[in-house]
mmCIF file of C-alpha atoms in Angstrom:
data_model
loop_
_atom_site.group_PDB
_atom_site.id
_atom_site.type_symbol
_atom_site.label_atom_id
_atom_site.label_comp_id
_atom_site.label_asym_id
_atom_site.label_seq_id
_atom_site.Cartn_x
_atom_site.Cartn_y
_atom_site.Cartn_z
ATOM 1 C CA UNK A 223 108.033 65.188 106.433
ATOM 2 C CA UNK A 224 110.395 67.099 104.347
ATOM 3 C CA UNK A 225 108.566 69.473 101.755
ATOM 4 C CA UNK A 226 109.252 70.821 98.175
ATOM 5 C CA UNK A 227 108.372 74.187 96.826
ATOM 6 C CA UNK A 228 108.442 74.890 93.145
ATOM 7 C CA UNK A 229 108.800 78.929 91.990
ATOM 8 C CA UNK A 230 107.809 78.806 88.553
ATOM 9 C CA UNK A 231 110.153 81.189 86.880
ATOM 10 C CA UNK A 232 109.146 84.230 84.704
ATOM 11 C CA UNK A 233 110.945 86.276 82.366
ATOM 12 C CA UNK A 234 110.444 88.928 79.566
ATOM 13 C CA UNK A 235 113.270 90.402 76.510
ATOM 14 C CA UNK A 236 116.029 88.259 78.385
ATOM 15 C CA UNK A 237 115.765 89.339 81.704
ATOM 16 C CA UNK A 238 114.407 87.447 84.647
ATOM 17 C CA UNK A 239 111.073 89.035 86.107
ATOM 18 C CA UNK A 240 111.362 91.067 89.534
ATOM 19 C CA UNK A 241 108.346 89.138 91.070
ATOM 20 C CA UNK A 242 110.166 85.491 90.532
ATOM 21 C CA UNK A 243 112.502 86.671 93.288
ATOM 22 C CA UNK A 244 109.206 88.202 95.395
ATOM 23 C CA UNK A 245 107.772 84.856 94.720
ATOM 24 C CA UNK A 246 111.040 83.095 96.407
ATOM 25 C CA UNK A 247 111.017 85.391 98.984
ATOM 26 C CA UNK A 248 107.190 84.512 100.034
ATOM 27 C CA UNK A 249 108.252 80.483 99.596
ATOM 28 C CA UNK A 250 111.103 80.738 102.137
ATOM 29 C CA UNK A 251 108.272 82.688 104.678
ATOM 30 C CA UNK A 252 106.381 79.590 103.953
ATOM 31 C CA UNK A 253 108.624 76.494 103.750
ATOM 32 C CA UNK A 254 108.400 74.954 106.526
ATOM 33 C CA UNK A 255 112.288 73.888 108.538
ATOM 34 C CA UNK A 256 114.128 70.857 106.155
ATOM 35 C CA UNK A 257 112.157 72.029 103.088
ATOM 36 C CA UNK A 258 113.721 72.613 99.952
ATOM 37 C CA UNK A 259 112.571 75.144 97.013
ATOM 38 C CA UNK A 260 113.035 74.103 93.261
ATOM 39 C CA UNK A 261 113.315 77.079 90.198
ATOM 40 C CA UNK A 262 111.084 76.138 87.047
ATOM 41 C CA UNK A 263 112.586 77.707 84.081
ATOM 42 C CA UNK A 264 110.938 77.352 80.388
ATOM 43 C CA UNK A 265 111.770 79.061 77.329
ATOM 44 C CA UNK A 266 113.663 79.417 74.185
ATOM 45 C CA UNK A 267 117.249 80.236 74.856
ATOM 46 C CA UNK A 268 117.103 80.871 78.489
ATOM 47 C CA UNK A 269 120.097 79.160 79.581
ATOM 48 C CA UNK A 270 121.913 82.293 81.012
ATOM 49 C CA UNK A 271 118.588 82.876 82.912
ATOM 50 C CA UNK A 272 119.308 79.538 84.466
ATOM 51 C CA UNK A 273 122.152 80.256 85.680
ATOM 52 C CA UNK A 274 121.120 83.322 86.914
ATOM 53 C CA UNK A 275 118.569 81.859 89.137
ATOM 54 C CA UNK A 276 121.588 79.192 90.393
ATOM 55 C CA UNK A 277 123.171 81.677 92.238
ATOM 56 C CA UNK A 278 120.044 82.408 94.772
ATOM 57 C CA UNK A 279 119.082 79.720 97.206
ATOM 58 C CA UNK A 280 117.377 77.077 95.209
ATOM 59 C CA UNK A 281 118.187 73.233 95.359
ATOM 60 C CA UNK A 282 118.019 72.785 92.137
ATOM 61 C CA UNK A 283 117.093 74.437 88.768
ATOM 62 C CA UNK A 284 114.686 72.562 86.168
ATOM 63 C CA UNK A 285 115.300 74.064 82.709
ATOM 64 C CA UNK A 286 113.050 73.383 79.675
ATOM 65 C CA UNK A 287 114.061 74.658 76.605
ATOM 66 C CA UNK A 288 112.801 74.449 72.981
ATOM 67 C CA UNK A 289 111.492 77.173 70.253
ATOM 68 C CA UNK A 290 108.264 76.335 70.652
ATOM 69 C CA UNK A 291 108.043 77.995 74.183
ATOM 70 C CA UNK A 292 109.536 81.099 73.380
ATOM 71 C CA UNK A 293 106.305 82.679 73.563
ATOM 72 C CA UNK A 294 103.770 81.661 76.738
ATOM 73 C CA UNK A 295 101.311 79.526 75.164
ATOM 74 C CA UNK A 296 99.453 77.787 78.072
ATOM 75 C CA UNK A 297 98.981 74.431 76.221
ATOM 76 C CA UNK A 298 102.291 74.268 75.614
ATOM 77 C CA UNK A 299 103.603 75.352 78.890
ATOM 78 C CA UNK A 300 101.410 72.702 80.823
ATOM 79 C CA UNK A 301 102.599 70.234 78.520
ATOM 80 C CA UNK A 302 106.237 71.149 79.161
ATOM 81 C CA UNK A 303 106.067 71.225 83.181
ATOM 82 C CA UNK A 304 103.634 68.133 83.595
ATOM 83 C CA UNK A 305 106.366 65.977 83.170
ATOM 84 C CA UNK A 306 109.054 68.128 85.931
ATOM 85 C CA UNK A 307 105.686 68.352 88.089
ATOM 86 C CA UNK A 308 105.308 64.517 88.317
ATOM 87 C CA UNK A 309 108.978 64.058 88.652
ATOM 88 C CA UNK A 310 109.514 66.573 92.050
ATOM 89 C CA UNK A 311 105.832 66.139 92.702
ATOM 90 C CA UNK A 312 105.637 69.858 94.971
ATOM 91 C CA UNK A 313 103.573 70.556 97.890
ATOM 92 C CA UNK A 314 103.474 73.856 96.731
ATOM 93 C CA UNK A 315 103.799 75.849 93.594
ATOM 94 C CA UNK A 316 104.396 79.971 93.522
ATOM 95 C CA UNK A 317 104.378 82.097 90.707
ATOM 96 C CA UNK A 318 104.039 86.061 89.770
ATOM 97 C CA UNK A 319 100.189 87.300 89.613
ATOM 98 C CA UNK A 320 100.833 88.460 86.032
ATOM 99 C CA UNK A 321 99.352 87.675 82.823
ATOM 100 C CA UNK A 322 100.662 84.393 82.596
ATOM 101 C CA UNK A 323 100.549 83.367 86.330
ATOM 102 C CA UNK A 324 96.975 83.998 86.810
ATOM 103 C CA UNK A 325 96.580 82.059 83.568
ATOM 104 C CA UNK A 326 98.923 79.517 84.018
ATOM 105 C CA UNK A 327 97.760 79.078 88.453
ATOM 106 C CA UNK A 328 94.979 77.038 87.981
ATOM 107 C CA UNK A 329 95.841 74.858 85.165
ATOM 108 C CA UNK A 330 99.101 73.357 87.419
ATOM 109 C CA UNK A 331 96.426 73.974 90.491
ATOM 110 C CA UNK A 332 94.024 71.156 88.152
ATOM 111 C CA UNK A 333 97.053 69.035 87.608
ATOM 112 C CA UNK A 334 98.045 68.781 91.113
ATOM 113 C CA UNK A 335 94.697 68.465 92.571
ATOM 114 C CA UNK A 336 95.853 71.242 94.751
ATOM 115 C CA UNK A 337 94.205 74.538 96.170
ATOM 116 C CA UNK A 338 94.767 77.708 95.131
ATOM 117 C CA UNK A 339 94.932 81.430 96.296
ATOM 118 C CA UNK A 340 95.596 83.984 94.113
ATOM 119 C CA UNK A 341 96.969 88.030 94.527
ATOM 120 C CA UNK A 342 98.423 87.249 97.811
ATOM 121 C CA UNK A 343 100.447 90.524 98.734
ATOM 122 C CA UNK A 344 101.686 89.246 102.503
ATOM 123 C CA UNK A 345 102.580 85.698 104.032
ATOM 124 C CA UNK A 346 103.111 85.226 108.301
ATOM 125 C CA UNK A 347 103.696 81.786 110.068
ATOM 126 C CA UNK A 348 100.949 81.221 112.685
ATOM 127 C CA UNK A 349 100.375 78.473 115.149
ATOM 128 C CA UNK A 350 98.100 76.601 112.151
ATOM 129 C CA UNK A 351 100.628 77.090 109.474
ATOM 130 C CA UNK A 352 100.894 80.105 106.988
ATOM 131 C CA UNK A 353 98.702 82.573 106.704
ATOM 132 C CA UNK A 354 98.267 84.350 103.358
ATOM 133 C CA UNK A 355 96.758 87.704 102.875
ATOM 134 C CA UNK A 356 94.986 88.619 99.882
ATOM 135 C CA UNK A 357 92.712 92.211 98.663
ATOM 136 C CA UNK A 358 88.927 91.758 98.449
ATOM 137 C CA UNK A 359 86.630 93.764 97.783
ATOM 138 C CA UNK A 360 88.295 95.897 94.998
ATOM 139 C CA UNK A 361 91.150 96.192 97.678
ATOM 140 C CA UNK A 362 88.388 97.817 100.058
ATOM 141 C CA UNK A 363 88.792 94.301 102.531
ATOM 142 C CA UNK A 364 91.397 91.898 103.197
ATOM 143 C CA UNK A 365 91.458 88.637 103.920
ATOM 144 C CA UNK A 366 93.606 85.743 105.323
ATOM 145 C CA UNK A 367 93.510 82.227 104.503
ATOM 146 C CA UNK A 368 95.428 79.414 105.205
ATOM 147 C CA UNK A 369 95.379 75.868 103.459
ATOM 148 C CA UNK A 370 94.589 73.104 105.742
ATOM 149 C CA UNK A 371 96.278 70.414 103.425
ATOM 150 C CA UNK A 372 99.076 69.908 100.483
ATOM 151 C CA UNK A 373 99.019 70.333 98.032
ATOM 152 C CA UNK A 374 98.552 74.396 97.065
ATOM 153 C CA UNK A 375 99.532 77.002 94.574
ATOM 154 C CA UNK A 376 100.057 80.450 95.283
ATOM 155 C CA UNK A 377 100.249 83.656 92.830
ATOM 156 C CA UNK A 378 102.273 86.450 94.430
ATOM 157 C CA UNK A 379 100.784 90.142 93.735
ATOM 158 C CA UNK A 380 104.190 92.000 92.419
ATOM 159 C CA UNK A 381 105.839 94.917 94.597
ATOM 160 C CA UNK A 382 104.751 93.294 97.383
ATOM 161 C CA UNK A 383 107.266 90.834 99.040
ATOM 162 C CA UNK A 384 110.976 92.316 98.744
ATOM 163 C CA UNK A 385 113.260 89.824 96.328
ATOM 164 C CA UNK A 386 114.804 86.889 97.574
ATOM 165 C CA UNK A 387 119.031 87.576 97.910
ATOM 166 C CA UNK A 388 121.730 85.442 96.930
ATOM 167 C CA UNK A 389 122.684 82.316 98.034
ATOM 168 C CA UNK A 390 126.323 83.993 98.460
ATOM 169 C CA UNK A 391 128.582 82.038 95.860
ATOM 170 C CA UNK A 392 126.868 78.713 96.078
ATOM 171 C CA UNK A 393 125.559 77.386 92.785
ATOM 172 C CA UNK A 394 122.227 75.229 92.694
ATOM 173 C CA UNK A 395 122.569 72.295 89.764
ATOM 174 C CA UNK A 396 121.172 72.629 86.747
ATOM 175 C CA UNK A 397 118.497 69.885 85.494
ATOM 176 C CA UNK A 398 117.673 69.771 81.694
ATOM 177 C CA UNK A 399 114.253 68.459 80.628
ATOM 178 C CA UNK A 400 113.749 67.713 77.037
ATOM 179 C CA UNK A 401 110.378 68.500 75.522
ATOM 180 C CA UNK A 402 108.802 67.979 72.552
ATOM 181 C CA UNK A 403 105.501 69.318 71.850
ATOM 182 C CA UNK A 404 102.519 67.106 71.681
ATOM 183 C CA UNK A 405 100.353 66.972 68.466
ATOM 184 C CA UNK A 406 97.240 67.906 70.455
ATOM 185 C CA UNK A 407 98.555 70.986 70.336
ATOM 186 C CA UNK A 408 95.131 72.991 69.446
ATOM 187 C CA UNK A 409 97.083 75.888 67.916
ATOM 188 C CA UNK A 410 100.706 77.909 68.070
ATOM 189 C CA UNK A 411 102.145 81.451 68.591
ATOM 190 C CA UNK A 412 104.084 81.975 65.801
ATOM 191 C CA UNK A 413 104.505 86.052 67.097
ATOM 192 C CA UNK A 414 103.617 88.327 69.507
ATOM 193 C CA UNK A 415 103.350 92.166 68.992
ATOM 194 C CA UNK A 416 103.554 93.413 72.489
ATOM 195 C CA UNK A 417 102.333 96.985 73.274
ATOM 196 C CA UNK A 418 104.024 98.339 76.400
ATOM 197 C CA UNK A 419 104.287 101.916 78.751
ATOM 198 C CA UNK A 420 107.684 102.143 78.060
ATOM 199 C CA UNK A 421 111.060 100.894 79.423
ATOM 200 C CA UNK A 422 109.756 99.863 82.449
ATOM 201 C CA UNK A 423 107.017 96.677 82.779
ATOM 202 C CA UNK A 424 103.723 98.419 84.001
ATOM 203 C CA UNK A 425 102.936 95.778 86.879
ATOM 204 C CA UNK A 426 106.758 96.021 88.494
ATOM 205 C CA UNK A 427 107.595 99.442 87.907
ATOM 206 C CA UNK A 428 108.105 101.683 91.352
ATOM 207 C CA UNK A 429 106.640 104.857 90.089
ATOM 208 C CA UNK A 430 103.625 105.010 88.054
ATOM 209 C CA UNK A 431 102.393 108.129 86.139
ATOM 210 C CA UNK A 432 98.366 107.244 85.231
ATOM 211 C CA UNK A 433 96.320 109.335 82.999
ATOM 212 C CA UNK A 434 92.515 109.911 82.695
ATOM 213 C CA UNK A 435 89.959 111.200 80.421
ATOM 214 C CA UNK A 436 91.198 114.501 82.036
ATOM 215 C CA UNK A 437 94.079 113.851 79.122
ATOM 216 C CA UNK A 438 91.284 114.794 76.489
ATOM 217 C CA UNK A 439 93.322 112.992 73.747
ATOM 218 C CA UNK A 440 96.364 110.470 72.647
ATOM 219 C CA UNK A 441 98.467 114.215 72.382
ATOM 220 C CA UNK A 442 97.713 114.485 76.336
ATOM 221 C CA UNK A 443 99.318 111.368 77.564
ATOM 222 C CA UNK A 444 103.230 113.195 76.149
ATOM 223 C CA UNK A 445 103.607 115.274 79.320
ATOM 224 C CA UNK A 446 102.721 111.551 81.480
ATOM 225 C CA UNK A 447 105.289 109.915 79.322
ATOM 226 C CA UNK A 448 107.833 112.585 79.784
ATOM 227 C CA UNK A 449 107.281 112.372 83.431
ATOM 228 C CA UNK A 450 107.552 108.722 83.935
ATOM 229 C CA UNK A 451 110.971 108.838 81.549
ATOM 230 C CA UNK A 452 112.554 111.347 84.044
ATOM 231 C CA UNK A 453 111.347 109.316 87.022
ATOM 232 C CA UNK A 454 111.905 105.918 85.192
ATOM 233 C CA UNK A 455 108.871 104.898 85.331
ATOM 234 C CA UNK A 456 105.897 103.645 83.347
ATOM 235 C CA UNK A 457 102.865 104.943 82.644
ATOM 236 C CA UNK A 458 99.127 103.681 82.687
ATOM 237 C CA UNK A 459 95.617 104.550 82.094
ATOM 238 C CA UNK A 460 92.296 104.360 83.447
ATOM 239 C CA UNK A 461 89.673 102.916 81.216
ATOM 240 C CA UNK A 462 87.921 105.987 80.665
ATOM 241 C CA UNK A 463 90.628 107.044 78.683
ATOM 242 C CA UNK A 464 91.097 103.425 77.099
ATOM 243 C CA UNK A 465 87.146 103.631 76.034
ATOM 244 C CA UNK A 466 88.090 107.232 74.736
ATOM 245 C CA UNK A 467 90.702 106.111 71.993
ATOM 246 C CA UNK A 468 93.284 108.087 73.918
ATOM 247 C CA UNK A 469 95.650 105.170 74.564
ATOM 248 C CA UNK A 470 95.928 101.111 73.945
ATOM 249 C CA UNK A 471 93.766 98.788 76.719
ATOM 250 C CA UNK A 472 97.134 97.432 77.388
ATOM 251 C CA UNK A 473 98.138 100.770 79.934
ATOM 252 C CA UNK A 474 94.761 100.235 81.304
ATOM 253 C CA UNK A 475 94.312 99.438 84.984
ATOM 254 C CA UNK A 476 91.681 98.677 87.067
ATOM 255 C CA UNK A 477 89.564 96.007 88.215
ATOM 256 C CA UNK A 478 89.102 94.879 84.263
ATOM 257 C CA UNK A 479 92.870 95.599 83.361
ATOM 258 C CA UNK A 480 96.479 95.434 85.411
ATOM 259 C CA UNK A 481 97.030 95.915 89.344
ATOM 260 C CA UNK A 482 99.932 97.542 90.060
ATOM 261 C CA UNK A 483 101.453 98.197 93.317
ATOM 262 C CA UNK A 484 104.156 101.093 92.650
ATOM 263 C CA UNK A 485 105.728 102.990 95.401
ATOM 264 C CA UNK A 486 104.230 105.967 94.198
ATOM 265 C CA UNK A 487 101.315 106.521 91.975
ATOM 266 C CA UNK A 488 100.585 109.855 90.024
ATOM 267 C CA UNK A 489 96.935 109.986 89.067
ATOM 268 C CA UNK A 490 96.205 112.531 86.395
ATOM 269 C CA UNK A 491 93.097 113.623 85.229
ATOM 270 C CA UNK A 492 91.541 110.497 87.390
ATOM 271 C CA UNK A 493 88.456 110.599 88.556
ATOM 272 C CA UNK A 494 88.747 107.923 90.984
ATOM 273 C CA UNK A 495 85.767 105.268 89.603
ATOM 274 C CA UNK A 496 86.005 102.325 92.438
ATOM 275 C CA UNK A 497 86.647 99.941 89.119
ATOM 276 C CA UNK A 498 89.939 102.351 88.895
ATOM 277 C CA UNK A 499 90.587 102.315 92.717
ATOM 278 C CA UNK A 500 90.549 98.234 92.738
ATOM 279 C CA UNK A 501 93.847 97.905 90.570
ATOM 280 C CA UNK A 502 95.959 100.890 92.148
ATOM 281 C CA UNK A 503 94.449 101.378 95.902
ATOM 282 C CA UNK A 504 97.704 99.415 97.700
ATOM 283 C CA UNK A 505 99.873 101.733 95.896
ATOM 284 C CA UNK A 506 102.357 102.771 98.700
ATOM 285 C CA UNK A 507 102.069 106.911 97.829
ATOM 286 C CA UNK A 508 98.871 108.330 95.630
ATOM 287 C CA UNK A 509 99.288 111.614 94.433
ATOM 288 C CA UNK A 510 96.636 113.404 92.587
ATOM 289 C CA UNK A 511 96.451 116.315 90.193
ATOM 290 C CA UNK A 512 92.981 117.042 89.476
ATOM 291 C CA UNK A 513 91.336 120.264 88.263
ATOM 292 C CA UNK A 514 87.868 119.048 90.175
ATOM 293 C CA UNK A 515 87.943 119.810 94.087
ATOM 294 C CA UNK A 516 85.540 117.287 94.786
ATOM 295 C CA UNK A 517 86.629 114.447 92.848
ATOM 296 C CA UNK A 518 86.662 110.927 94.903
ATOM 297 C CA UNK A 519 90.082 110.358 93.824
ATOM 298 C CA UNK A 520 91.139 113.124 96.214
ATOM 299 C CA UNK A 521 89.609 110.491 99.488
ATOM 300 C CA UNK A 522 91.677 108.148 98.082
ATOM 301 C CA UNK A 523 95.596 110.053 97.695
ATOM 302 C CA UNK A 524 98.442 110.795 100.320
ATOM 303 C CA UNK A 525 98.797 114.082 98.648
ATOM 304 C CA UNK A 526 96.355 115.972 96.155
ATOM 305 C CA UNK A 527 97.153 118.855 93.750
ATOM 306 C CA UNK A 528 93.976 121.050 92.129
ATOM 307 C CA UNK A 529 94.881 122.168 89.208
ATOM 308 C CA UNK A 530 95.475 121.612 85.471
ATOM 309 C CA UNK A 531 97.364 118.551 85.044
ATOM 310 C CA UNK A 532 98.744 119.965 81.454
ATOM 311 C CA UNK A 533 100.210 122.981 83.823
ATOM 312 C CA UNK A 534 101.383 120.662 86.760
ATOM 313 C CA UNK A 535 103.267 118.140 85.291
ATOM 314 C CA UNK A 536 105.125 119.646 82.876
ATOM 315 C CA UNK A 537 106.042 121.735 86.619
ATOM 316 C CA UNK A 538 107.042 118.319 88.242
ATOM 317 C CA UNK A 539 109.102 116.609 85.213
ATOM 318 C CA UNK A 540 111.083 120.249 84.984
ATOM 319 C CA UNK A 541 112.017 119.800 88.557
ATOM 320 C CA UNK A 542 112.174 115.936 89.038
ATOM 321 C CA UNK A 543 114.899 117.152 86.352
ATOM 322 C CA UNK A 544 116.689 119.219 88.069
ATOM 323 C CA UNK A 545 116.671 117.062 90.941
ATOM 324 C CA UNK A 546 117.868 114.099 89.694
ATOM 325 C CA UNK A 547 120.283 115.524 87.269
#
């Protein structure tokens, strides 16, 4: 029996989201030989993003456009795909683990009557079908399941799979959906004021620069920021600093804020709390800088440095210069 995937498709400012190509890449591992894998695009004005997505190896792209879904509103975006999901009915549904996909997951999950895992950072083909790892444990355990029946939906942990290519010239068609909002709409974004770490988008950026309550104020963070521009990456925060007024709860992360998995992680001024640990542990590099000796974070990084972190990194960002200039 021939099966359909769906990749729900995510994007932010214009610009498709990395982890919509990780989340193609970990359908393909998954689809089993004669499938086929559908693109789910919704939004206002996204018709270049459509097209974008044609060129890599879907069968066809469902686009659903209309003001109302220029911001996520998960009403609204249930209400727009119920009507693609009962049309191409998938066995399986993948999207990023972000804000909106772990939102998002279980409401299509509900719809379908399907089963769910969520975070998965690695997918293998076994002799019972696919086999999905995901963290537990504040990443101190893993674990991997498999479904034993369709349908499923799967979030996909971003940094994790590598991005699906190109189909290499081939175009997938492009299937318009009209929507109209339904008057049991409960309420509607009108705006949303979005406070970021930068350039870069926290959960997909390769090199994070993290600060603690070792930053002692909002001043502190400047040297982190300076650091991540050179390096172009993004910065984030633990919540002790959050707590402390030092920096918005949107650069938080940790078990009660954002997981990132960066190539390389610069804790500064981190303890190393286990609620810290659970939402940076699988980065691929930790480094440290830490005037405490002792401090757990130190069991936890690839490569430490004891010292002050206001004499260390304005060390690093002077030479990261120099490097990359």
């Amino acid at each position: 029996m021939s099966r359909t995937y769906a990749i729900i498709a995510e994007h932010r400012d214009g610009k498709l989201r990395q982890v919509t190509l990780e989340a193609l890449q970990a359908a393909q591992i998954a689809l089993p030989e004669g499938g086929r894998i559908t693109a789910i695009i919704m939004g206002s004005q996204v018709d270049s993003l459509a097209d974008e997505l044609a060129a890599y190896p879907f069968a066809d792209i469902h686009l659903i456009e209309h003001d109302s879904l220029r911001h996520y509103h998960p009403e609204a975006y249930l209400a727009a795909l119920a009507g693609v999901l009962d049309t191409i009915r998938p066995d399986a549904v993948f999207i990023g683990h972000t804000a909106v996909g772990r939102d998002l997951a279980p409401a299509i999950a509900a719809k379908l009557k399907a089963g769910q895992l969520s975070d998965v950072i690695a997918a293998e083909s076994s002799g019972e079908g696919i086999l999905f790892t995901r963290p537990v444990y504040a990443g101190k355990a893993f674990e991997k399941k498999r479904f034993t029946d369709f349908p499923w939906a799967v979030t996909i942990r971003p940094n994790n799979f590598p991005a699906a290519r190109t189909a290499g010239g081939a175009k997938a068609p492009i299937v318009k959906t009209a929507y109209s909002p339904p008057p049991t709409l409960r309420s509607v974004v009108k705006d949303v004021v979005l406070k970021t770490s930068g350039k870069v988008d926290l959960t997909e950026a390769k090199i994070v620069v993290s600060g603690g309550r070792g930053v002692k104020s909002a001043d502190g963070f400047k040297p982190l920021e300076e650091l991540a521009e050179v390096l172009n990456g993004a910065v984030g925060a633990s919540r002790g600093a959050c707590d402390a007024g030092y920096c918005d709860y949107a650069l938080q992360i940790g078990q009660t804020g954002k997981v990132v998995t960066p190539e390389i992680y610069i804790a500064c001024g981190i303890s190393g709390a286990i609620q810290h640990l659970a939402g940076m542990s699988q980065s691929r590099i930790i480094i440290a800088i830490n005037k405490d000796p002792e401090a757990p974070i130190f069991k936890m990084a690839d490569y430490g440095i004891v010292g002050d972190l206001f004499e260390v990194v304005p060390l690093l960002t002077r030479e990261f210069r120099k490097v990359l200039e």
